[in-house]
Coordinates of C-alpha atoms and ligand atoms in Angstrom, one line a residue:
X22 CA 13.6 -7.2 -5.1
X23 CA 10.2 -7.6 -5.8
X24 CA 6.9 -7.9 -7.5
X25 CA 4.0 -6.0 -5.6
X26 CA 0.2 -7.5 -6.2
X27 CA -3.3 -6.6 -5.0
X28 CA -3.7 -7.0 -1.9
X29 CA -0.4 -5.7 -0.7
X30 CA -0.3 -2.8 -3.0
X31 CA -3.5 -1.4 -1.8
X32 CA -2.3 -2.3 1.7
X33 CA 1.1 -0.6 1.4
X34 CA -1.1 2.6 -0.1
X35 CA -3.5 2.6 2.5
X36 CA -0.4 2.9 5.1
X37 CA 0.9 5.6 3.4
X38 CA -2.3 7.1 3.8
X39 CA -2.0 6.8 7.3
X40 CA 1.3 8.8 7.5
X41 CA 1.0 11.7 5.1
X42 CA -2.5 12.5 6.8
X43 CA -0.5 12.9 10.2
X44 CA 2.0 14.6 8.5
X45 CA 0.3 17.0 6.9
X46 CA -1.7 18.0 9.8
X47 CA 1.2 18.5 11.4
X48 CA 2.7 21.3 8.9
X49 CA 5.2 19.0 6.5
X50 CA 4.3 19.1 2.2
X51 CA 5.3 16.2 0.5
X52 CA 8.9 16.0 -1.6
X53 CA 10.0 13.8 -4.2
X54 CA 13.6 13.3 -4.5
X55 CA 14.6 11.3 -7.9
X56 CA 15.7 7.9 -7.7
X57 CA 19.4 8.3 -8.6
X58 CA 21.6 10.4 -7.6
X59 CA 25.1 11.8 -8.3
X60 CA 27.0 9.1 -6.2
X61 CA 28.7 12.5 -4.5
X62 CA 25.7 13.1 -2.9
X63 CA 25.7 9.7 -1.1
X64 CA 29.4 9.7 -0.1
X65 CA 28.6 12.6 2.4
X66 CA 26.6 10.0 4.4
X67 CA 30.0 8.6 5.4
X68 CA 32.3 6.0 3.2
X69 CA 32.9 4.1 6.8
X70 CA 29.6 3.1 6.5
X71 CA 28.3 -0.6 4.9
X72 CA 25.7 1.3 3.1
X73 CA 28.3 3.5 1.8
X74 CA 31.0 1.2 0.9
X75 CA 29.3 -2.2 0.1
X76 CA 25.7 -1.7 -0.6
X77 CA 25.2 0.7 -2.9
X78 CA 24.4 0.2 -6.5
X79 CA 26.7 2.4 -8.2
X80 CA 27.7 2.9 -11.8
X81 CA 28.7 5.5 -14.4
X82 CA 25.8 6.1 -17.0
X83 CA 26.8 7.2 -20.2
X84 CA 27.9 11.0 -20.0
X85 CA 30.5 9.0 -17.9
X86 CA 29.2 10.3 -14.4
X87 CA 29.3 7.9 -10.9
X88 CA 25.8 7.9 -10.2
X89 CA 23.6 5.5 -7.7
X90 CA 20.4 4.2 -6.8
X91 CA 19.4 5.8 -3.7
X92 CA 19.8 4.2 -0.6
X93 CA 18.1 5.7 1.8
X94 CA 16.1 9.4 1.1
X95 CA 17.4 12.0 3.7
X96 CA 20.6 12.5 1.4
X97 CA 18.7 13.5 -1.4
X98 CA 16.0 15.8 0.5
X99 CA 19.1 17.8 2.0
X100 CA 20.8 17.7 -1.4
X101 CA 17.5 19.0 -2.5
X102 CA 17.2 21.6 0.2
X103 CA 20.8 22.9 -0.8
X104 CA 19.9 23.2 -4.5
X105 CA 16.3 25.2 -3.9
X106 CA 16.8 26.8 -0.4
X107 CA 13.8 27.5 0.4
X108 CA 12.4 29.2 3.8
X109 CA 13.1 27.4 6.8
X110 CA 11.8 26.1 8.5
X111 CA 11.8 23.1 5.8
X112 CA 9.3 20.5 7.1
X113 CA 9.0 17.7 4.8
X114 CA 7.5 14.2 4.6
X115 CA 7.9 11.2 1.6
X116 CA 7.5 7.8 0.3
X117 CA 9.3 5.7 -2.3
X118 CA 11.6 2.6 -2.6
X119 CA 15.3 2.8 -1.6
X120 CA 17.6 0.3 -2.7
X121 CA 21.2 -1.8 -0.9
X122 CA 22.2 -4.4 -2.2
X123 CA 22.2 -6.3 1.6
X124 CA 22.5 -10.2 1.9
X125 CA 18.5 -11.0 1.5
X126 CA 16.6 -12.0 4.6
X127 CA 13.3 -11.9 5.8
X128 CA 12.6 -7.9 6.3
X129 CA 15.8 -7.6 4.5
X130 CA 15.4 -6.6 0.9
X131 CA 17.6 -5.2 -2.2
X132 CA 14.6 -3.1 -3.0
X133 CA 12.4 -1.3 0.6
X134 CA 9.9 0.9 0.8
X135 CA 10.1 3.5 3.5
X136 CA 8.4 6.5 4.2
X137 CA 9.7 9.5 5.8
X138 CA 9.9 12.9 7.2
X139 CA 12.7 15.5 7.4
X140 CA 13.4 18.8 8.5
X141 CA 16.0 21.7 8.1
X142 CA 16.7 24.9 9.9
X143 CA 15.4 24.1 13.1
X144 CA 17.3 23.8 16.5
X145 CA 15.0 23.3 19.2
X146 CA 14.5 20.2 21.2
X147 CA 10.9 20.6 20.8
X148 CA 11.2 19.9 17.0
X149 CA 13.3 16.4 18.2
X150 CA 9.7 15.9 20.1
X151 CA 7.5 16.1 17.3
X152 CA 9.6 14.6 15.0
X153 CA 9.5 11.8 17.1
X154 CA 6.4 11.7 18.2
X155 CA 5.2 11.9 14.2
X156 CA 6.8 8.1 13.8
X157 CA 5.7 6.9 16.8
X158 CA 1.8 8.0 16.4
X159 CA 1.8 6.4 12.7
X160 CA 3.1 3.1 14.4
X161 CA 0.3 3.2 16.7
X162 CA -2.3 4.5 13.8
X163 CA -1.4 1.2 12.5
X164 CA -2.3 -1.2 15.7
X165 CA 0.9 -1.9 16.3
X166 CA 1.8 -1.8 20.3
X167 CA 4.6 -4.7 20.6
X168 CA 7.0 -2.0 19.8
X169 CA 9.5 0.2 22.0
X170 CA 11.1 3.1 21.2
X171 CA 14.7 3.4 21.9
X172 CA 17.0 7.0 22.0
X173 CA 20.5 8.2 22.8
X174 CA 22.0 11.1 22.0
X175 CA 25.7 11.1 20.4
X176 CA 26.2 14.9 21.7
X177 CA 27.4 17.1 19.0
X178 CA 30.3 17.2 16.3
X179 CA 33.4 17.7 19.0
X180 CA 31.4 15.2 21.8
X181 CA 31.2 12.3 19.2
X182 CA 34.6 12.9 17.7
X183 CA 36.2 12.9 21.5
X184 CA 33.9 9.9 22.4
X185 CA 34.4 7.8 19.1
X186 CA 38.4 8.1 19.5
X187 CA 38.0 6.4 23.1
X188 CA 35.8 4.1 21.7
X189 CA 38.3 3.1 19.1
X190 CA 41.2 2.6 22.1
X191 CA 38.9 0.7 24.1
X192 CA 38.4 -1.9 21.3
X193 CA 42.4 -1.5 20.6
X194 CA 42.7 -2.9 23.9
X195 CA 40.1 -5.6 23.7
X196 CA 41.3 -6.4 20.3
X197 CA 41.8 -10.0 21.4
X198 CA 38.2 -11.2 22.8
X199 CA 36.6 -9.1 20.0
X200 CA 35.2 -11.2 16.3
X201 CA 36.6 -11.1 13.4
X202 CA 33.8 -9.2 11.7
X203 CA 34.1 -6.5 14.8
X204 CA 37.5 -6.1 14.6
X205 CA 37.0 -4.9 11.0
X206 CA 34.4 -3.1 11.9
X207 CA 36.1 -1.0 14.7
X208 CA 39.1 -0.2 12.2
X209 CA 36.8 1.5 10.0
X210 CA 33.6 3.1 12.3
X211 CA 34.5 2.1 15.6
X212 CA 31.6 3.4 17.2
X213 CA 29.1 0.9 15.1
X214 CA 30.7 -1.8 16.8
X215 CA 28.4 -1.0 19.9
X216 CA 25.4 -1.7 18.4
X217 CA 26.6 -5.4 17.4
X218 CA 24.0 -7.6 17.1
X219 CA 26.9 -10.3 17.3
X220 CA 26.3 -12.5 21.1
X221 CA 30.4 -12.9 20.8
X222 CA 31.1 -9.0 21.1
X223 CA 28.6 -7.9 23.6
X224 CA 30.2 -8.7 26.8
X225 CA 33.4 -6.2 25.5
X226 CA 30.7 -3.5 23.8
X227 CA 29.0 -3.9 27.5
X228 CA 32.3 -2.5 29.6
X229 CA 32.9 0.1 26.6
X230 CA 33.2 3.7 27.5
X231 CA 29.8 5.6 27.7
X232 CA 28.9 8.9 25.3
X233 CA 27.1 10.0 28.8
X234 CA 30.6 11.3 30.2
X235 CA 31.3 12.9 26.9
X236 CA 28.1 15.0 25.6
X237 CA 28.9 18.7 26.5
X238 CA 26.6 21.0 28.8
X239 CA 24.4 22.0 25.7
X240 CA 23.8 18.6 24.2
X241 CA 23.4 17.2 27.6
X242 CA 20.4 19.9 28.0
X243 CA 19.5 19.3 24.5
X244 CA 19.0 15.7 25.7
X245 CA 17.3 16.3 28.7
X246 CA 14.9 18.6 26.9
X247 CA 13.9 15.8 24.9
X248 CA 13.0 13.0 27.4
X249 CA 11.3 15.3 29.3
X250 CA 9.2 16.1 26.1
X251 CA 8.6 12.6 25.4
X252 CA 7.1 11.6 28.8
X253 CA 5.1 15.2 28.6
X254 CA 3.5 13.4 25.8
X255 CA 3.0 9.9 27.3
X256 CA 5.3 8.5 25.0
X257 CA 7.3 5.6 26.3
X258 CA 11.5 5.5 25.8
X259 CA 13.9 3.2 27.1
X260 CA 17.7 5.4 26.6
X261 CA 20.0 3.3 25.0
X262 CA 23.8 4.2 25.3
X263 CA 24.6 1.9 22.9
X264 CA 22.9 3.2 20.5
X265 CA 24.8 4.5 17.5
X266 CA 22.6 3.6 13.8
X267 CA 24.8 3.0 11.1
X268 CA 25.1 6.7 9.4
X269 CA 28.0 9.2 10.0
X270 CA 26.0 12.0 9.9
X271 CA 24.4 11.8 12.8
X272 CA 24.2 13.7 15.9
X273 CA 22.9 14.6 19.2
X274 CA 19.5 13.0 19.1
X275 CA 19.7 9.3 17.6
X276 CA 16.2 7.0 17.7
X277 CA 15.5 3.7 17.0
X278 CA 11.8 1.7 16.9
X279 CA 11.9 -1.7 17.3
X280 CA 9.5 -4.3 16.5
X281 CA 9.7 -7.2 19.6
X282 CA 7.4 -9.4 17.2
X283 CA 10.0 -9.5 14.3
X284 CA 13.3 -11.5 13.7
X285 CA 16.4 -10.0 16.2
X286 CA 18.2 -9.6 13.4
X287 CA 16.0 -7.3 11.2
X288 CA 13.9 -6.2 14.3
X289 CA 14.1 -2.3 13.1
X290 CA 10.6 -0.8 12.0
X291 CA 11.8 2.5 11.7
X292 CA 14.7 5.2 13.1
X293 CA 16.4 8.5 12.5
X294 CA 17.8 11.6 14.5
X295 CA 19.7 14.7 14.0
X296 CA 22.2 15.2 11.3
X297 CA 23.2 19.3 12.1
X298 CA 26.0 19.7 9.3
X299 CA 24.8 17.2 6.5
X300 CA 23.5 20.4 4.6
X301 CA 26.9 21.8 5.0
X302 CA 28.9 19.0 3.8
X303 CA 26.7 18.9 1.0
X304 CA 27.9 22.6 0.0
X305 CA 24.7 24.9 1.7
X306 CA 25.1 27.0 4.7
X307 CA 25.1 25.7 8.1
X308 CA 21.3 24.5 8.8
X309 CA 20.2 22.0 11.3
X310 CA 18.5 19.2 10.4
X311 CA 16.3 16.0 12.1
X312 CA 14.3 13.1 10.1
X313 CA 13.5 9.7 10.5
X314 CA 12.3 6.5 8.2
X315 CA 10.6 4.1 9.1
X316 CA 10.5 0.7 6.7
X317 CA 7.4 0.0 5.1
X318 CA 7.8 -3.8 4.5
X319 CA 9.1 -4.0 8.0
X320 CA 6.2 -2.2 9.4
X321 CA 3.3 -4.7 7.6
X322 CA 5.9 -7.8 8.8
X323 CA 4.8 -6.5 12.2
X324 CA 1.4 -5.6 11.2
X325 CA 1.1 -9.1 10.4
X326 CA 2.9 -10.5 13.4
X327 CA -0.1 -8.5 15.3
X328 CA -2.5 -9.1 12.9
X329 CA -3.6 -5.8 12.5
X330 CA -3.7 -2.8 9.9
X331 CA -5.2 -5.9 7.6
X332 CA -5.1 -5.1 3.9
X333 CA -8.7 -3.3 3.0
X334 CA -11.0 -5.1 1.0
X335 CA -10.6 -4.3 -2.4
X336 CA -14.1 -6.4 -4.2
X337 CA -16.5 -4.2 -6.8
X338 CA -20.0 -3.1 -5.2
X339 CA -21.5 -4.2 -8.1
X340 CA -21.3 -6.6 -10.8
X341 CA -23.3 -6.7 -13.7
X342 CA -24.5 -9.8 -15.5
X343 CA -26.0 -9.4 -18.9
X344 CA -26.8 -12.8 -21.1
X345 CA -28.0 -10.2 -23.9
X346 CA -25.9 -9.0 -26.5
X347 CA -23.3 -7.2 -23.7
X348 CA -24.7 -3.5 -24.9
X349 CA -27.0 -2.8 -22.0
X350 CA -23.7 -3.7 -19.4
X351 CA -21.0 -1.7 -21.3
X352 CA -23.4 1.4 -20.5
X353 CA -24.4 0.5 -17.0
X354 CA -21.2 0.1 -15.7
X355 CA -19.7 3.0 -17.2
X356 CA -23.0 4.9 -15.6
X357 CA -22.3 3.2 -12.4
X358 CA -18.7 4.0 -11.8
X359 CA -19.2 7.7 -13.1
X360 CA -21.7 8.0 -10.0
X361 CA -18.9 6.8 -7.5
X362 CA -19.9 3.2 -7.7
X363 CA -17.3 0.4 -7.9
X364 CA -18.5 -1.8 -10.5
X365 CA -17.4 -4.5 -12.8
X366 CA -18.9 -7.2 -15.4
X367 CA -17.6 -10.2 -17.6
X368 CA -16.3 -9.7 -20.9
X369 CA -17.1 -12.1 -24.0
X370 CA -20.9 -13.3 -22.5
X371 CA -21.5 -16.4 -21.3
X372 CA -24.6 -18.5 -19.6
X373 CA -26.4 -17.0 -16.7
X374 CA -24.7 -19.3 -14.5
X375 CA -21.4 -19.0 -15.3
X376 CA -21.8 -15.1 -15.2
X377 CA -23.0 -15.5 -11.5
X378 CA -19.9 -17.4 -10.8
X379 CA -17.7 -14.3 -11.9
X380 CA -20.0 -12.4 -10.1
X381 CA -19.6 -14.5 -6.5
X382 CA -15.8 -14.2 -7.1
X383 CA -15.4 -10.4 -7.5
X384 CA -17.1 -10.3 -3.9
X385 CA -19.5 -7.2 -5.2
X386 CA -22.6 -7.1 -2.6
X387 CA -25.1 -6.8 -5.7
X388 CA -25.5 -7.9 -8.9
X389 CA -27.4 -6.4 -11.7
X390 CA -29.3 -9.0 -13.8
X391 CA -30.3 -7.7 -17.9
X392 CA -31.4 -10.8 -19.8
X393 CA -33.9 -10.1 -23.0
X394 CA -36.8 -10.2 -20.5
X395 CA -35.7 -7.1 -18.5
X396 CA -34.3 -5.4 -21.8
X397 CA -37.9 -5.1 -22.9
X398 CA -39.3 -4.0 -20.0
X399 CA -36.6 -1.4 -19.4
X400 CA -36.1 -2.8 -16.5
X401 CA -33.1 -4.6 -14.3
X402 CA -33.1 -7.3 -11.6
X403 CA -30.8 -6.3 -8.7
X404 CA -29.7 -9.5 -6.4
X405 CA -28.1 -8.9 -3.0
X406 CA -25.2 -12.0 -3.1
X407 CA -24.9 -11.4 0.7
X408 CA -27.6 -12.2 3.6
X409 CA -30.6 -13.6 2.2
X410 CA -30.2 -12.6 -1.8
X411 CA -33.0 -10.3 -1.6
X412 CA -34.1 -9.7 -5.2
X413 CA -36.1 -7.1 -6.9
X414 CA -36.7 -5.4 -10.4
X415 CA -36.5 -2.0 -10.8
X416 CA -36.9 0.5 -13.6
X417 CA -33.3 0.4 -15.7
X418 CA -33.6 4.8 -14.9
X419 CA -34.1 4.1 -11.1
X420 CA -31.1 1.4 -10.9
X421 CA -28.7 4.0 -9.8
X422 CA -30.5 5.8 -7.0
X423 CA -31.4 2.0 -5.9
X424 CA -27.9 0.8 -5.9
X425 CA -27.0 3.8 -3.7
X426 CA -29.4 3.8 -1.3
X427 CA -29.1 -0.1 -1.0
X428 CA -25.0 0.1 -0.6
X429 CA -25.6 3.1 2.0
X430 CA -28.1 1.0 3.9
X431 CA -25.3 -2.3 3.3
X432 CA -22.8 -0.1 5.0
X433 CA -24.7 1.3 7.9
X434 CA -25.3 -2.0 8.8
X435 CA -22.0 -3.4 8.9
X436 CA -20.1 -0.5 10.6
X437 CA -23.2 -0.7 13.1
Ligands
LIG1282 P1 18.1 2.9 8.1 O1 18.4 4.1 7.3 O2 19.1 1.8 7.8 O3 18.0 3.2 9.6 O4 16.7 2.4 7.6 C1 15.5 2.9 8.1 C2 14.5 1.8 8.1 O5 14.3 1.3 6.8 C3 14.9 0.5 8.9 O6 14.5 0.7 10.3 C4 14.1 -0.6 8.3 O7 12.8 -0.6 8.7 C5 14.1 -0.1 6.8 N1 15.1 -0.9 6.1 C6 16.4 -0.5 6.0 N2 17.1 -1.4 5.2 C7 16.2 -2.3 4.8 C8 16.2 -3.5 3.9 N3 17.3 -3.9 3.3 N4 15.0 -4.1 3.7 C9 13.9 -3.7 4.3 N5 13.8 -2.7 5.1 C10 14.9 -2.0 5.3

């Protein structure tokens, strides 16, 4: 886990930014699930899973109930949906921290930020399009393009049931040239054995059944439907049989998007699907259901990789030096930042010279100058720290107006 600073906290806001603006023009209102959960509400995700039954940081709190830490969000948004029902259809978007206690890596953390969208009560392919398509824009929003987008479909409840019980006697068979770890693996979820990342397993996962023969006429279509929506929109997929993500709950539609530029091993950025029947086996009525996450710290991993999406600048406009009694800048800046401004000043007093020091390192464009000379004349001295240090005075009532036209002019001139 870890400690968050300027510049990457106003970084990981600014990406944020970025999605819930597409989001929001797309229809979906923000939810905020709580942090922990009853540890019920987890268990539905499926107790095969290494989320489930290794990861989780469980414990009973003092009424003497199993709770947990949430480890991913789409649990606790249908739990959510369950408790409230409200109208469907339910289209929903969030950000927080999730937490697994995984072995740490790099892109691997006990404590991830990911940010999200769900939504319930909706059936049509079309949905699994824009859905999609909502992850895959904010990836590019970012600058990111050494990404691919990969998709299967798992058909629906029967399809995956029929196809994960051939799986499993396929790997019975091949018991022998399979790993260790695999073999473990196949006795409790033998379906996440085919997305192994292990080299060891692949040639056996490579000659394993495919969920193409099994997915009925309707998911089949459902599929189809899909694709066909995805290239309508220009966005590139490569269809992945293989592909199974680690949660029981999903179905039909399964996505994955992978970052090239990152580590094989934690190479994820973001992935989801449909999970028709998680509402249900979390006690509502029968509601069908598509989200996605994508992983915030894996996403700026990338970003970095690309070097884009940069964090923004986060320096004052304006700092103000005052080598008189500190009066005249407890007022000004208070003025200044009440009129938009960003603006700082040092604390305690000090010489002229050391004040401009503070003021080169907060990286403001101007400085305001009040020493006992300008005091009197009830004026100020404003010092551009850029470009040439252009330097004027100016009436202490006009410093506002001037700071504002001169930031506006600063501004045009850089974006020009
Ligand atoms: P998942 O629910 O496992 O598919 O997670 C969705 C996304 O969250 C992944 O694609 C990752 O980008 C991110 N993620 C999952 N686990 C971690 C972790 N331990 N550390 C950092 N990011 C993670």
């Amino acid at each position: 886990m870890h400690d968050l600073f300027e510049p990457e906290t106003t970084r990981r806001r600014a990406l944020v930014r970025v999605f819930a603006e597409r989001a929001e023009r797309a229809g979906y209102g923000e939810v905020r699930p709580p942090v922990l959960e009853e540890l019920g509400v987890f268990l539905r995700m499926g107790e095969a899973t290494d989320v489930v039954s290794k990861e989780m940081y469980e414990f009973e709190d003092k009424d003497g109930r199993r709770v947990a830490l949430r480890p991913e969000l789409t649990a606790g948004v249908v739990r959510a949906f369950v408790q409230h029902h409200p109208p469907t259809p339910w289209k929903v978007w969030y950000a927080g921290t999730s937490f697994r206690r995984e072995r740490p890596a790099a892109g691997r953390y006990r404590a991830f930020d990911q940010i999200g969208a769900e939504v319930l009560g909706v059936d049509d392919p079309d949905l699994d399009v824009e859905v999609i398509s909502l992850a895959w824009s904010t990836i590019a929003a970012l600058g990111l393009s050494d990404v691919r987008l990969i998709i299967n479909s798992l058909g629906d409840q029967v399809d995956r049931q029929r196809y994960s019980e051939s799986v499993a006697a396929y790997l019975a068979d091949h018991r022998d040239e399979l790993s260790e770890a695999a073999r473990a693996t196949a006795e409790r979820n033998p379906l996440r054995v085919l997305d192994t990342k292990r080299p060891e397993d692949r040639a056996v996962v490579a000659s394993a059944p495919s969920i193409a023969e099994f997915r009925s006429e309707a998911s089949a279509a459902h599929f189809e439907r899909v694709l066909a929506g995805l290239s309508s929109l220009g966005i590139p997929f490569g269809v992945e049989e293989r592909l199974v993500r680690g949660l029981d709950y999903y179905r039909r539609t399964t996505f994955e998007i992978v970052a090239d530029s990152l580590d094989a091993a934690q190479n994820a950025v973001g992935g989801g699907g449909r999970y028709d029947g998680l509402a249900e086996d979390l006690g509502g009525p029968p509601t069908d259901g598509i989200g996605f996450a994508l992983g915030i710290d894996r996403l700026l991993l990338a970003c970095d990789a690309e070097a884009v999406f940069p964090a923004p600048p986060t320096s004052v406009d304006v700092y103000v030096v005052d080598t008189t009694d500190g009066a005249a800048a407890r007022n000004l800046v208070h003025q200044l930042r009440e009129a938009g401004l960003a603006a700082d000043r040092r604390y305690g007093g000090g010489s002229l010279k050391s004040q401009m020091k503070s003021a080169d390192r907060s990286g403001a464009r101007w400085a305001v100058l009040i020493g006992s000379d300008e005091l009197s004349a009830g004026e100020v001295t404003l010092r551009n720290l850029r470009a040439d240090g252009e330097q004027l005075r100016v009436a202490s009532s006009d410093v506002r107006a001037a700071l504002l036209e001169r930031l506006h002019t600063d501004r045009e001139d850089t974006t020009a």
